[in-house]
PDB file of C-alpha atoms and ligand atoms in Angstrom:
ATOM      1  CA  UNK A   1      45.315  51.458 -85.728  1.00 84.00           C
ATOM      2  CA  UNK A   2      43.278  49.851 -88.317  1.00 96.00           C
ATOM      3  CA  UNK A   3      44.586  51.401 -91.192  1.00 96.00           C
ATOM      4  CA  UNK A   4      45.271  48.608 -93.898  1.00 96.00           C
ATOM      5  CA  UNK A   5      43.021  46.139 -91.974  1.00 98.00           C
ATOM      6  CA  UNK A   6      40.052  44.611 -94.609  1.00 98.00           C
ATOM      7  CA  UNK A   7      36.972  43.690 -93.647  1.00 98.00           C
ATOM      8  CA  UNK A   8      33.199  42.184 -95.343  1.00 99.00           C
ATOM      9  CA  UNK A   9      30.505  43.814 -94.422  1.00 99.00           C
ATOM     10  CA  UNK A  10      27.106  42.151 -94.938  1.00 98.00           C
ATOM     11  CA  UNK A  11      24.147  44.525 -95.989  1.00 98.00           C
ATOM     12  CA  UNK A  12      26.112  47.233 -96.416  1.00 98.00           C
ATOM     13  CA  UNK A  13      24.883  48.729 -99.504  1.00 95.00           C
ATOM     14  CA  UNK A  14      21.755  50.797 -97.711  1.00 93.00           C
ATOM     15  CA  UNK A  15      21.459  51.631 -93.953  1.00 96.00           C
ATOM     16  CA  UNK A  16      23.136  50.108 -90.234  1.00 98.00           C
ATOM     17  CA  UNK A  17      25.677  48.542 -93.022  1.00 98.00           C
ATOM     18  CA  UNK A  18      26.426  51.665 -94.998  1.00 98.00           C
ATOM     19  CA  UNK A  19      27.044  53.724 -92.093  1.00 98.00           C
ATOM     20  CA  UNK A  20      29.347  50.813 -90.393  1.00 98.00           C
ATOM     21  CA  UNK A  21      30.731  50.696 -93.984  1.00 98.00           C
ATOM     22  CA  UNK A  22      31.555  54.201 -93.591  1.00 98.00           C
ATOM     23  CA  UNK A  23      32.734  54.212 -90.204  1.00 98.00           C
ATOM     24  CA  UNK A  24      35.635  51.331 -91.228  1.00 98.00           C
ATOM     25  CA  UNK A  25      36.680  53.162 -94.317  1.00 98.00           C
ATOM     26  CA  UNK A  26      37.167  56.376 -92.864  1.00 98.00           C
ATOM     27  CA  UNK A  27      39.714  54.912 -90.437  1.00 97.00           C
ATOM     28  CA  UNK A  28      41.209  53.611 -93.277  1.00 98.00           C
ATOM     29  CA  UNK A  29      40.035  50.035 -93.378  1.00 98.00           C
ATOM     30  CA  UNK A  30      39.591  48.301 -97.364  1.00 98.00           C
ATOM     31  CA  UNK A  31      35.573  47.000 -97.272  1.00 98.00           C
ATOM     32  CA  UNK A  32      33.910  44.463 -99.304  1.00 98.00           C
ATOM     33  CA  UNK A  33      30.370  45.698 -99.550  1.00 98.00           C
ATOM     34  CA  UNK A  34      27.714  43.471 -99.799  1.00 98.00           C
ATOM     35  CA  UNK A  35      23.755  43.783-100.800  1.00 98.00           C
ATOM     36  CA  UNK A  36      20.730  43.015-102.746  1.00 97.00           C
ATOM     37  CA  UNK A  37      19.412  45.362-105.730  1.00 95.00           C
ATOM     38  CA  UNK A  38      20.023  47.451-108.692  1.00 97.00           C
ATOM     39  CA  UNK A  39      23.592  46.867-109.768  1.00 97.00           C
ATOM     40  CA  UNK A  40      24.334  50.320-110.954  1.00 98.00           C
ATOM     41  CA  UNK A  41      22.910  51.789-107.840  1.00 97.00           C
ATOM     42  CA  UNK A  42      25.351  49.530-105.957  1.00 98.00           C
ATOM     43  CA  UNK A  43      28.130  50.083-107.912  1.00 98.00           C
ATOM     44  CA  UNK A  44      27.318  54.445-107.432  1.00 98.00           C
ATOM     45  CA  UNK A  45      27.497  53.407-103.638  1.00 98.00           C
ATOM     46  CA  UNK A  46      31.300  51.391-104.120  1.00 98.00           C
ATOM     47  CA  UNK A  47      32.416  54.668-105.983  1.00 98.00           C
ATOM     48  CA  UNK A  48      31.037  57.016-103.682  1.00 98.00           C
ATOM     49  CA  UNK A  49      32.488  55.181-100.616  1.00 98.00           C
ATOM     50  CA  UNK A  50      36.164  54.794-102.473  1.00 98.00           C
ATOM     51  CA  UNK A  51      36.351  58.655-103.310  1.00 98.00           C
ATOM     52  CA  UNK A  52      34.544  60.038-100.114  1.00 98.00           C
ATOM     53  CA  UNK A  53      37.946  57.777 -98.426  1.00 98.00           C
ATOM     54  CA  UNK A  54      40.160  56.543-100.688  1.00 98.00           C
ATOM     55  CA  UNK A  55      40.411  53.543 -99.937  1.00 98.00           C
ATOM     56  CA  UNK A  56      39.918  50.344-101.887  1.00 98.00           C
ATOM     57  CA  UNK A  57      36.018  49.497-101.930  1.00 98.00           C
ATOM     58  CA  UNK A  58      34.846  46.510-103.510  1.00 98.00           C
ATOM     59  CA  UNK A  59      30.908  45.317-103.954  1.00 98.00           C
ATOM     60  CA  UNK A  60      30.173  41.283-103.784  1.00 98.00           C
ATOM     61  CA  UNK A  61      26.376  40.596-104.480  1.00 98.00           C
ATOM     62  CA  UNK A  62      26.226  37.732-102.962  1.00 98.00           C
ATOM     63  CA  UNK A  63      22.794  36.258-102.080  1.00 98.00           C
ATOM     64  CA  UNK A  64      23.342  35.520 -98.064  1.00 98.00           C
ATOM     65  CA  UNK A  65      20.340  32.865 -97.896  1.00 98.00           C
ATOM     66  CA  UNK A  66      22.418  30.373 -99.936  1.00 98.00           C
ATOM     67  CA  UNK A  67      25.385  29.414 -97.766  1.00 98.00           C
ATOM     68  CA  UNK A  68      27.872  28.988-100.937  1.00 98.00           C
ATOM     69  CA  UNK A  69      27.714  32.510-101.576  1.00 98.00           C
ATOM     70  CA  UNK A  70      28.161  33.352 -98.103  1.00 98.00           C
ATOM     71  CA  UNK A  71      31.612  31.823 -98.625  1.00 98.00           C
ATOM     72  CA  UNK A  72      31.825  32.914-101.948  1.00 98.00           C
ATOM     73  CA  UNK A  73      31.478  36.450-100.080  1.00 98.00           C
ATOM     74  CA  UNK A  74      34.810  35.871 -97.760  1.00 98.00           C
ATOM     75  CA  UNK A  75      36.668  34.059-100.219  1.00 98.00           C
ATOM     76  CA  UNK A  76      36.076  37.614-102.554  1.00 98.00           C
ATOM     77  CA  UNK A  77      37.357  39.630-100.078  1.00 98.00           C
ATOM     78  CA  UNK A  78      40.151  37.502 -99.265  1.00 98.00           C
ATOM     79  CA  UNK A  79      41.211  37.233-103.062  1.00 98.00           C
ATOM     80  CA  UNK A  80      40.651  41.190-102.933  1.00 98.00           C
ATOM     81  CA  UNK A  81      42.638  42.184-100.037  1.00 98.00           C
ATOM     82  CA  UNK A  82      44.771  39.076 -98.689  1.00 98.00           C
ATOM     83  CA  UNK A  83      42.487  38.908 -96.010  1.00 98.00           C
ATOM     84  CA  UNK A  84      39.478  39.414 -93.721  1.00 98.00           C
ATOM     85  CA  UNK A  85      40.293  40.727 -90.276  1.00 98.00           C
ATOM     86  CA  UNK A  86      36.951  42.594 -89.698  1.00 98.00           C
ATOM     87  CA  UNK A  87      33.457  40.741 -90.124  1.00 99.00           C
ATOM     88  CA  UNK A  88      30.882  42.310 -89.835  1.00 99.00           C
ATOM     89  CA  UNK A  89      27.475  40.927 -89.967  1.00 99.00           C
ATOM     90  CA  UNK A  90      24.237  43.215 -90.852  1.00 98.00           C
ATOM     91  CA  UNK A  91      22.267  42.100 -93.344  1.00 98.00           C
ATOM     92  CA  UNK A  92      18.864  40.757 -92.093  1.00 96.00           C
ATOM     93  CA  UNK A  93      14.894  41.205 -93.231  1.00 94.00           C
ATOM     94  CA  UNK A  94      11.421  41.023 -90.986  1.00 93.00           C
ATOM     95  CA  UNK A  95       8.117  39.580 -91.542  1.00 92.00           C
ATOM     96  CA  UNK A  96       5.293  40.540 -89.538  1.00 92.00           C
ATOM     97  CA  UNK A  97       2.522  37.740 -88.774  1.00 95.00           C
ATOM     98  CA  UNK A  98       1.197  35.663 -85.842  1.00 98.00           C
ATOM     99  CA  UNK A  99       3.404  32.829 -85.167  1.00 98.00           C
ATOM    100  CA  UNK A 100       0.217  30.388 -86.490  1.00 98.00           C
ATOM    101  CA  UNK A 101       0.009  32.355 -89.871  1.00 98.00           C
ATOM    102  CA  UNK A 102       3.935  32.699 -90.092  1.00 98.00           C
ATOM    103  CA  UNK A 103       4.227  32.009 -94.106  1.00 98.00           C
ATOM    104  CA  UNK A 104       6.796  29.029 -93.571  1.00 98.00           C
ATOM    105  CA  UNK A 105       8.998  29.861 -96.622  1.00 98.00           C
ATOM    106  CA  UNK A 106       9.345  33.733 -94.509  1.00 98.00           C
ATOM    107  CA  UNK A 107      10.663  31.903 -91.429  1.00 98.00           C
ATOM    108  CA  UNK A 108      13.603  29.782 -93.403  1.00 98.00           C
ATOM    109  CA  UNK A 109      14.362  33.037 -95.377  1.00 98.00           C
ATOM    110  CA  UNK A 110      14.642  34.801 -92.580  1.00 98.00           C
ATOM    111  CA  UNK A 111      16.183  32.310 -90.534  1.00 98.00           C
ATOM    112  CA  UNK A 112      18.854  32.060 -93.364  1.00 98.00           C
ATOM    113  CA  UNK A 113      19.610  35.813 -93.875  1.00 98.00           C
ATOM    114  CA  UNK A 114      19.441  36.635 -90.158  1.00 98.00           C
ATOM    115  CA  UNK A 115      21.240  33.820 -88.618  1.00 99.00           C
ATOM    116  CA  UNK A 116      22.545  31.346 -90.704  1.00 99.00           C
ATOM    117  CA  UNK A 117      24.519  33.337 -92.796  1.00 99.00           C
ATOM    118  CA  UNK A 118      26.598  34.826 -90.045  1.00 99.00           C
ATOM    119  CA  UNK A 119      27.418  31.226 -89.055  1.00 99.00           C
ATOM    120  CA  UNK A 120      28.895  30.285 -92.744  1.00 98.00           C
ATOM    121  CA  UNK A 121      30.194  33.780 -93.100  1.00 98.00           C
ATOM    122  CA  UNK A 122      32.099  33.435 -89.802  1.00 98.00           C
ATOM    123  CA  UNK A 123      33.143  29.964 -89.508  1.00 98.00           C
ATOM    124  CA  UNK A 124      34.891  30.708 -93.462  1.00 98.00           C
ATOM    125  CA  UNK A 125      36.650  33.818 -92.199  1.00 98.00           C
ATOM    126  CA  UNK A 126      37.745  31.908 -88.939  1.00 98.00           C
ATOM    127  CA  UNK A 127      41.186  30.641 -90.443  1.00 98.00           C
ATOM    128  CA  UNK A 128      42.307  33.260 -91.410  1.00 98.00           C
ATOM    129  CA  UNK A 129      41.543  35.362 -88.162  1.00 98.00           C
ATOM    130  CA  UNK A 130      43.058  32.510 -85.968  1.00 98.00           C
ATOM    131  CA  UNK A 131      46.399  32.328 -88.613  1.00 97.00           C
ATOM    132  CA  UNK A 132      47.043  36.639 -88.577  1.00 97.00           C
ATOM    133  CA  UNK A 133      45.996  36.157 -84.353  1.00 96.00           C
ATOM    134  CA  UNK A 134      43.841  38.686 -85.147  1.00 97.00           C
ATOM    135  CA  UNK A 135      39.693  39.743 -85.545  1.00 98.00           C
ATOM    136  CA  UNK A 136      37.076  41.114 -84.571  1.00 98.00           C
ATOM    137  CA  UNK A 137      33.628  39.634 -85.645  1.00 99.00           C
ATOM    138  CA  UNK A 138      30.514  42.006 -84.723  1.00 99.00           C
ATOM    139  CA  UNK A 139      26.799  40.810 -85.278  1.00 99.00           C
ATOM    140  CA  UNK A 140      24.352  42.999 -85.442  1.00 98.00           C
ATOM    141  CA  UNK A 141      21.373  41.812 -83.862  1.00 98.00           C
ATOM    142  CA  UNK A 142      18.617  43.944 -82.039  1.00 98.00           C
ATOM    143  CA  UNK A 143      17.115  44.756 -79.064  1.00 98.00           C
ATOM    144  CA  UNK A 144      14.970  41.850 -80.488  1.00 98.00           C
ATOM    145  CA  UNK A 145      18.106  40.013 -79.300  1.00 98.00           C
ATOM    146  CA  UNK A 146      17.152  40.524 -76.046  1.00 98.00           C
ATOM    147  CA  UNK A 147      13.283  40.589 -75.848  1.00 98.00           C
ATOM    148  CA  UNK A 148      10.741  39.687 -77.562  1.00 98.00           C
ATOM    149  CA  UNK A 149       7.515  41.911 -79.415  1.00 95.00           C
ATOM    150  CA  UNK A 150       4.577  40.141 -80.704  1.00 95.00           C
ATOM    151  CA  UNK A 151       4.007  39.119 -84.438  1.00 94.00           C
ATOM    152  CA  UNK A 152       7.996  39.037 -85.136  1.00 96.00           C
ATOM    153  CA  UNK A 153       8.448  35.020 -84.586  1.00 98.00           C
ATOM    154  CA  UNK A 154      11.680  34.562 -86.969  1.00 98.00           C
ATOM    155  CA  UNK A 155      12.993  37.931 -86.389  1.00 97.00           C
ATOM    156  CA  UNK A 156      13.254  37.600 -82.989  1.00 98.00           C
ATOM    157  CA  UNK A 157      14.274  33.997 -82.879  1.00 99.00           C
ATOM    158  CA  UNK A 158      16.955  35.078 -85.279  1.00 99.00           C
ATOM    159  CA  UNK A 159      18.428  37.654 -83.783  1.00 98.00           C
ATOM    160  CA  UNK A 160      18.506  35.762 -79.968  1.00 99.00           C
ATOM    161  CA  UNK A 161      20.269  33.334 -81.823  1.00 99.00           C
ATOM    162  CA  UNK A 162      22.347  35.609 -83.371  1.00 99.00           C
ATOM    163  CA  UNK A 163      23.392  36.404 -79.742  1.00 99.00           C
ATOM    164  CA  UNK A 164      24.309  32.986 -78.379  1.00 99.00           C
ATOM    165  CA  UNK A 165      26.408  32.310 -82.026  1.00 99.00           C
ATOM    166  CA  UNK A 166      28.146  35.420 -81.003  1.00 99.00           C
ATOM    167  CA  UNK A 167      28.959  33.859 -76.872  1.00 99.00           C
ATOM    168  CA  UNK A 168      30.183  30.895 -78.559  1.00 98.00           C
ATOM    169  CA  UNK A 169      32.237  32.376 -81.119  1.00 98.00           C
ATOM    170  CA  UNK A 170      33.794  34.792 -78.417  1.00 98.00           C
ATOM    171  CA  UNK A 171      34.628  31.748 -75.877  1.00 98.00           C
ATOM    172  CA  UNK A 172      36.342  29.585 -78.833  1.00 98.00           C
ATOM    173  CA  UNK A 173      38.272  32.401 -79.537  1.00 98.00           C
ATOM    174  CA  UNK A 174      39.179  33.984 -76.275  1.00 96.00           C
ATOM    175  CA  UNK A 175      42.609  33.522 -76.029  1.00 94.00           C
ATOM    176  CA  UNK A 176      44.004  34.465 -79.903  1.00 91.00           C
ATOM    177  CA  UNK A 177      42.504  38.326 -79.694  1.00 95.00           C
ATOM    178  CA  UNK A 178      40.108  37.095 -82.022  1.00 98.00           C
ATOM    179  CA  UNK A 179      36.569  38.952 -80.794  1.00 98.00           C
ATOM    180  CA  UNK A 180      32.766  38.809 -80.842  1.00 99.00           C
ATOM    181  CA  UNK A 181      30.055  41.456 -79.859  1.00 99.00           C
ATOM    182  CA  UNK A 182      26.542  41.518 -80.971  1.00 99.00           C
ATOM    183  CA  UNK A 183      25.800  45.192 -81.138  1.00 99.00           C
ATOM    184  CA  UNK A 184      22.088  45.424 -80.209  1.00 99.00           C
ATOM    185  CA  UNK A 185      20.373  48.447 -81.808  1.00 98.00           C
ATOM    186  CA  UNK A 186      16.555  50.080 -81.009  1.00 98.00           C
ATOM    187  CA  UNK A 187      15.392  52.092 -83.409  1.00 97.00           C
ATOM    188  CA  UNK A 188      17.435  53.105 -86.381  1.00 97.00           C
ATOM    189  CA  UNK A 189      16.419  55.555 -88.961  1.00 95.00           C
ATOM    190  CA  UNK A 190      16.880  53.503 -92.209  1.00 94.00           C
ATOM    191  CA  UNK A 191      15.092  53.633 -95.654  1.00 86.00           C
ATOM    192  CA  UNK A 192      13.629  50.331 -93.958  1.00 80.00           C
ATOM    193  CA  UNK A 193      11.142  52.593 -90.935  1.00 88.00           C
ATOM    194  CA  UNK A 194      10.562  55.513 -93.403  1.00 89.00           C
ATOM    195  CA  UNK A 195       7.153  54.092 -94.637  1.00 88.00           C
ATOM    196  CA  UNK A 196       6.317  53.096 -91.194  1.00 85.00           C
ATOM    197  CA  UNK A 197       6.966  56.838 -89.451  1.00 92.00           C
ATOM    198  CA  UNK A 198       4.728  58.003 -92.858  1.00 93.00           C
ATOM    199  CA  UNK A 199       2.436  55.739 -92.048  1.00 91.00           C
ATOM    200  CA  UNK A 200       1.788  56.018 -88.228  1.00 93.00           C
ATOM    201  CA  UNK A 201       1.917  60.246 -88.971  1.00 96.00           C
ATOM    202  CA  UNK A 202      -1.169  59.754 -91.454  1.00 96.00           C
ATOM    203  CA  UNK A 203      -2.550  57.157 -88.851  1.00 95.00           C
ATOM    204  CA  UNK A 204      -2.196  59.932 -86.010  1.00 96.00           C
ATOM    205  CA  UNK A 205      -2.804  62.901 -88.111  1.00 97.00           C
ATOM    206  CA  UNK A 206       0.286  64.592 -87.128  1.00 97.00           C
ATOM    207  CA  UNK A 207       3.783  65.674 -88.752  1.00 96.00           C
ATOM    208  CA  UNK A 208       6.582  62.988 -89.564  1.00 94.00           C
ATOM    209  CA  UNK A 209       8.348  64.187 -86.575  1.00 93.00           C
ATOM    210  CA  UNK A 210       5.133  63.633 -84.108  1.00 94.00           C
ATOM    211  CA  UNK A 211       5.147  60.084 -85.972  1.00 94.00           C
ATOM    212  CA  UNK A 212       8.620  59.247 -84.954  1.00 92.00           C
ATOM    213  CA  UNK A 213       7.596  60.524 -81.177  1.00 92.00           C
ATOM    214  CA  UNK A 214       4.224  58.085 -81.695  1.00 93.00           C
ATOM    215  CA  UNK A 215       6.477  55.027 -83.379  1.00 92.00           C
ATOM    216  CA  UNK A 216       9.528  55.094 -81.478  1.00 95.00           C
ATOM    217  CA  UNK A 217       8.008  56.194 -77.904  1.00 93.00           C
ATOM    218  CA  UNK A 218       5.996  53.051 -78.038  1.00 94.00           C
ATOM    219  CA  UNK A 219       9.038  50.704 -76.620  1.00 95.00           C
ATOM    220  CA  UNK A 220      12.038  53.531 -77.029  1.00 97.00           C
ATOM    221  CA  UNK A 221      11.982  56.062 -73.733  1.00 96.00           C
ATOM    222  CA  UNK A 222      14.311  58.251 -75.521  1.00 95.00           C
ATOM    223  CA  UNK A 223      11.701  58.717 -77.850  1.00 93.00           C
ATOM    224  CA  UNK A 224      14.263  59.436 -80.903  1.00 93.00           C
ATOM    225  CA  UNK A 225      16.325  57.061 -83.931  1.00 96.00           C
ATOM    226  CA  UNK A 226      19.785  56.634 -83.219  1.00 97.00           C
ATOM    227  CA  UNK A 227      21.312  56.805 -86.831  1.00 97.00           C
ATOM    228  CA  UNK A 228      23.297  54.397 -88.905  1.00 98.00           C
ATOM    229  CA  UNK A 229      26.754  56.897 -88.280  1.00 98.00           C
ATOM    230  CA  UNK A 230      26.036  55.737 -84.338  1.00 98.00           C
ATOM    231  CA  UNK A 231      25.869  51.844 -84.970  1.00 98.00           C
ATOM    232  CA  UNK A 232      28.951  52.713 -87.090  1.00 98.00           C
ATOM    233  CA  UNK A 233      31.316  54.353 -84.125  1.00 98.00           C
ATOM    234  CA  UNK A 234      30.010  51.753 -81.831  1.00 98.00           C
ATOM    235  CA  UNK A 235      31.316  49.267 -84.158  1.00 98.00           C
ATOM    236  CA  UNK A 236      34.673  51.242 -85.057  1.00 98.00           C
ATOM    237  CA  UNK A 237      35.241  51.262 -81.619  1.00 98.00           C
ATOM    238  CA  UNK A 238      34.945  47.453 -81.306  1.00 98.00           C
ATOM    239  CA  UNK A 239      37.545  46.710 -83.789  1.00 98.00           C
ATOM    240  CA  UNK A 240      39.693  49.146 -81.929  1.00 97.00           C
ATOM    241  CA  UNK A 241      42.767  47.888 -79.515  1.00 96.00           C
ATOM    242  CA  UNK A 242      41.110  49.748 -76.743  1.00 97.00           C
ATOM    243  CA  UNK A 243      38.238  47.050 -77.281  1.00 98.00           C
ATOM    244  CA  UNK A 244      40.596  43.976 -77.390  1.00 97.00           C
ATOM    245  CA  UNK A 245      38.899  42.516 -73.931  1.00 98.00           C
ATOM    246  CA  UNK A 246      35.281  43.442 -74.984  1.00 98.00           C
ATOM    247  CA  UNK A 247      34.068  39.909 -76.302  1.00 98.00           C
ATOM    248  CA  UNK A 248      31.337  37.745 -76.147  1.00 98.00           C
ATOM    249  CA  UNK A 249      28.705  40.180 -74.718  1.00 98.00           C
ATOM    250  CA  UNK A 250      25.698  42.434 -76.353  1.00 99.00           C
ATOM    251  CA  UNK A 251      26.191  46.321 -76.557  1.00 98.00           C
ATOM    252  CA  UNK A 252      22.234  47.788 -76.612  1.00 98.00           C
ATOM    253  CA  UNK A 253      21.682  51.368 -78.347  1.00 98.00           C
ATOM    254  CA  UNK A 254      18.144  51.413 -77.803  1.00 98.00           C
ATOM    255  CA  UNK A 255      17.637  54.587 -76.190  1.00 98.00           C
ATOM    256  CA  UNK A 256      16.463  52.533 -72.542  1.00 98.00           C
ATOM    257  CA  UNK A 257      14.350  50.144 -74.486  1.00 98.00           C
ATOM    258  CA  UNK A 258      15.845  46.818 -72.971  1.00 98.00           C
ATOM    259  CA  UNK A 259      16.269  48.976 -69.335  1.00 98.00           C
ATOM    260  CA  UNK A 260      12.445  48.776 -69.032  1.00 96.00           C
TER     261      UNK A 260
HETATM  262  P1  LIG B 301      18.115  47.926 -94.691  1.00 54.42           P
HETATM  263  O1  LIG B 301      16.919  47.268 -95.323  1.00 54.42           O
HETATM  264  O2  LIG B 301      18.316  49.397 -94.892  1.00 54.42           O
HETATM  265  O3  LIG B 301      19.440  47.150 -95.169  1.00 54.42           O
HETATM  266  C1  LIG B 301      19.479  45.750 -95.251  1.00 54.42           C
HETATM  267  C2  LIG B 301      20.653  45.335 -96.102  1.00 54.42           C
HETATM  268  O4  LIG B 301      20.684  43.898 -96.178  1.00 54.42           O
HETATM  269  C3  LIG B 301      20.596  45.852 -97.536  1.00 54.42           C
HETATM  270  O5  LIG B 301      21.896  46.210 -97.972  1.00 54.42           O
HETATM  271  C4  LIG B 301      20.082  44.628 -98.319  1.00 54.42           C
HETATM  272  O6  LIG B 301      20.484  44.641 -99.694  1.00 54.42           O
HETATM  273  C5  LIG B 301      20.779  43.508 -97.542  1.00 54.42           C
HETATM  274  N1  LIG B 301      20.165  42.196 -97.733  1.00 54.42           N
HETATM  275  C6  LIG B 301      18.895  41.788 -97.511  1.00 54.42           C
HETATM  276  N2  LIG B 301      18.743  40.493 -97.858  1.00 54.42           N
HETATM  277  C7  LIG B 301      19.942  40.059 -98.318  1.00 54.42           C
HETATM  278  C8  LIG B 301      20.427  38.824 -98.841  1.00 54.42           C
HETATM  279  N3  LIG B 301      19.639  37.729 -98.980  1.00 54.42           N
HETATM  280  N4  LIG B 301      21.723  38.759 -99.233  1.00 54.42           N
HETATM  281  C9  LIG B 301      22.540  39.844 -99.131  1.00 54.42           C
HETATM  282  N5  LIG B 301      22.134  41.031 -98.636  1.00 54.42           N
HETATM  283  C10 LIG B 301      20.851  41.136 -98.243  1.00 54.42           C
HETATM  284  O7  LIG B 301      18.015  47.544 -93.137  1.00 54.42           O
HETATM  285  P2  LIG B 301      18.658  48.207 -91.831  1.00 54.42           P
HETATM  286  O8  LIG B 301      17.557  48.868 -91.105  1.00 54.42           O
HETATM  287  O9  LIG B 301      19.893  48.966 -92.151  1.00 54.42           O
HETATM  288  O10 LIG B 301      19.040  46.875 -91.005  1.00 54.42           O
HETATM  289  C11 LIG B 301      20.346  46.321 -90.976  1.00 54.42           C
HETATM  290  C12 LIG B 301      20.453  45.331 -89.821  1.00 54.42           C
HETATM  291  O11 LIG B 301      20.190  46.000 -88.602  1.00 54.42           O
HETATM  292  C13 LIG B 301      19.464  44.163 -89.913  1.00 54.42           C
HETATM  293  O12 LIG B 301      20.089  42.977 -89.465  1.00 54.42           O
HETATM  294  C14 LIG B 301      18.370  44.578 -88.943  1.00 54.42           C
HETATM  295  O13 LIG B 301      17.704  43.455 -88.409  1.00 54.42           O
HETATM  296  C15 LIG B 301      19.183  45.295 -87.890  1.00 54.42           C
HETATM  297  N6  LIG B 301      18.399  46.229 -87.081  1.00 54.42           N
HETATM  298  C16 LIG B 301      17.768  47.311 -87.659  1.00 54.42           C
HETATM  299  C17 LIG B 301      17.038  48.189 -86.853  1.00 54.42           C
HETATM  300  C18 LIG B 301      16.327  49.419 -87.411  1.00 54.42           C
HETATM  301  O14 LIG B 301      15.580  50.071 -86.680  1.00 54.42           O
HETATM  302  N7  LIG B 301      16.565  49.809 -88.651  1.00 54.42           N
HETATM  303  C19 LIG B 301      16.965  47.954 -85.482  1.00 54.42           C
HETATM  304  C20 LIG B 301      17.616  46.835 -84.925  1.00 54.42           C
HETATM  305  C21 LIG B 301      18.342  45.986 -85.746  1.00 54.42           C
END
């Protein structure tokens, strides 16, 4: 049951994190939404969220490359709600170059968003988990987690480290049902790939749909998106009780990518 349980979700105001968002409020569960942008668009996404569920949404802006607002971030919630028994982080950003013309200021932001901030956000949350004997912490990395595509040097260091954060985490925790998964998504139709399927369907000279066949084929044999509602019952499902001895491992949804 996780009615009444709270938890911060990171990057949850577009996207994987809205749809996780979703997932943990409709059973119920009181979210701190995080994200970058337009604060009245935000705060349309907190209202929508609250009356879709009715349950108590609150927004946090906090900028996850600075590690003081990544704590700022868990001590909100925890002010909020009383606590944080669900962590969940999303929020992450790519750059695309060869390793030797990798813009170094792109690799430490990235580095920052995509890693580092799920090691402050985490290791602030911790006490609390250990004192209730209760949490589940889920990362969401990639199948960029697990291997490697050129021209993605910080993403895809980020997100392996994401991955062995997430084995630590899981064996320092084992024994107080305290867990950690790295959900590892493919392809996920966000407003993040919607330029790119555009793109590649004007590159091919073919529909949007014959772009997502082109874009996603490439490395996904399923050849279609999972969407953000998927990533968001994967991780509903981890914070079940039924999931209490899942911990410390990766969980792909890459339509066979990672099989290959
Ligand atoms: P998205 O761009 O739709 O959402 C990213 C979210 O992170 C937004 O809410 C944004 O405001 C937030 N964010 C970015 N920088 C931030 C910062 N400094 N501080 C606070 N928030 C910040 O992206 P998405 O596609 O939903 O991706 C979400 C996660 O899933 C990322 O970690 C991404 O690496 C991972 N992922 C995505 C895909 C995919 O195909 N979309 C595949 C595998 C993994």
């Amino acid at each position: 049951m996780l009615k009444g349980k709270s938890a911060v979700v990171t990057g949850s105001t577009s996207g994987i994190g809205l749809g996780i968002a979703s997932s943990l409020a409709a059973q119920g569960v009181r979210v701190m939404l995080n994200g970058l942008g337009d604060a009245a668009a935000l705060e349309r996404t907190r209202g929508e969220l609250e009356g879709r569920y009715k349950v108590d949404v609150r927004l946090c802006p906090a900028d996850l490359s600075k590690p003081s607002e990544c704590s700022l971030l868990v001590d909100e919630a925890i002010k909020a709600f009383g606590s944080v028994d669900i962590v969940v982080n999303n929020a992450g950003i790519q750059f695309v170059s060869a390793v030797e013309a990798f813009p170094v200021e792109k690799w430490e932001q990235i580095l920052s968003v995509n890693l580092s901030s799920a090691f402050h956000i985490i290791r602030t949350a911790l006490p609390g988990m250990k004192k209730n004997r209760w949490g589940r912490i889920i990362n969401i990395a990639s199948a960029h987690g697990l291997v490697a595509s050129v021209n993605k040097a910080a993403y895809v260091a980020s997100k392996h480290g994401l991955v062995g954060l997430t084995k630590v985490v899981a064996l320092e925790n084992a024994e107080g049902h305290i867990t950690c998964n790295a959900i590892c998504p493919g392809w996920v139709r966000t407003p993040l790939v919607e330029p790119q399927i555009e793109a590649r369907a004007k590159a091919i000279g073919g529909t949007l749909d014959d772009g997502v066949r082109s874009l996603v084929g490439e490395k996904q044999p399923s050849m279609r998106f999972s969407a953000p509602e998927d990533i968001g019952a994967l991780a509903a499902f981890l914070c079940s009780d039924a999931a209490h001895n899942i911990t410390g491992t990766t969980l792909s949804v890459d339509g066979g990518w990672t099989a290959q």
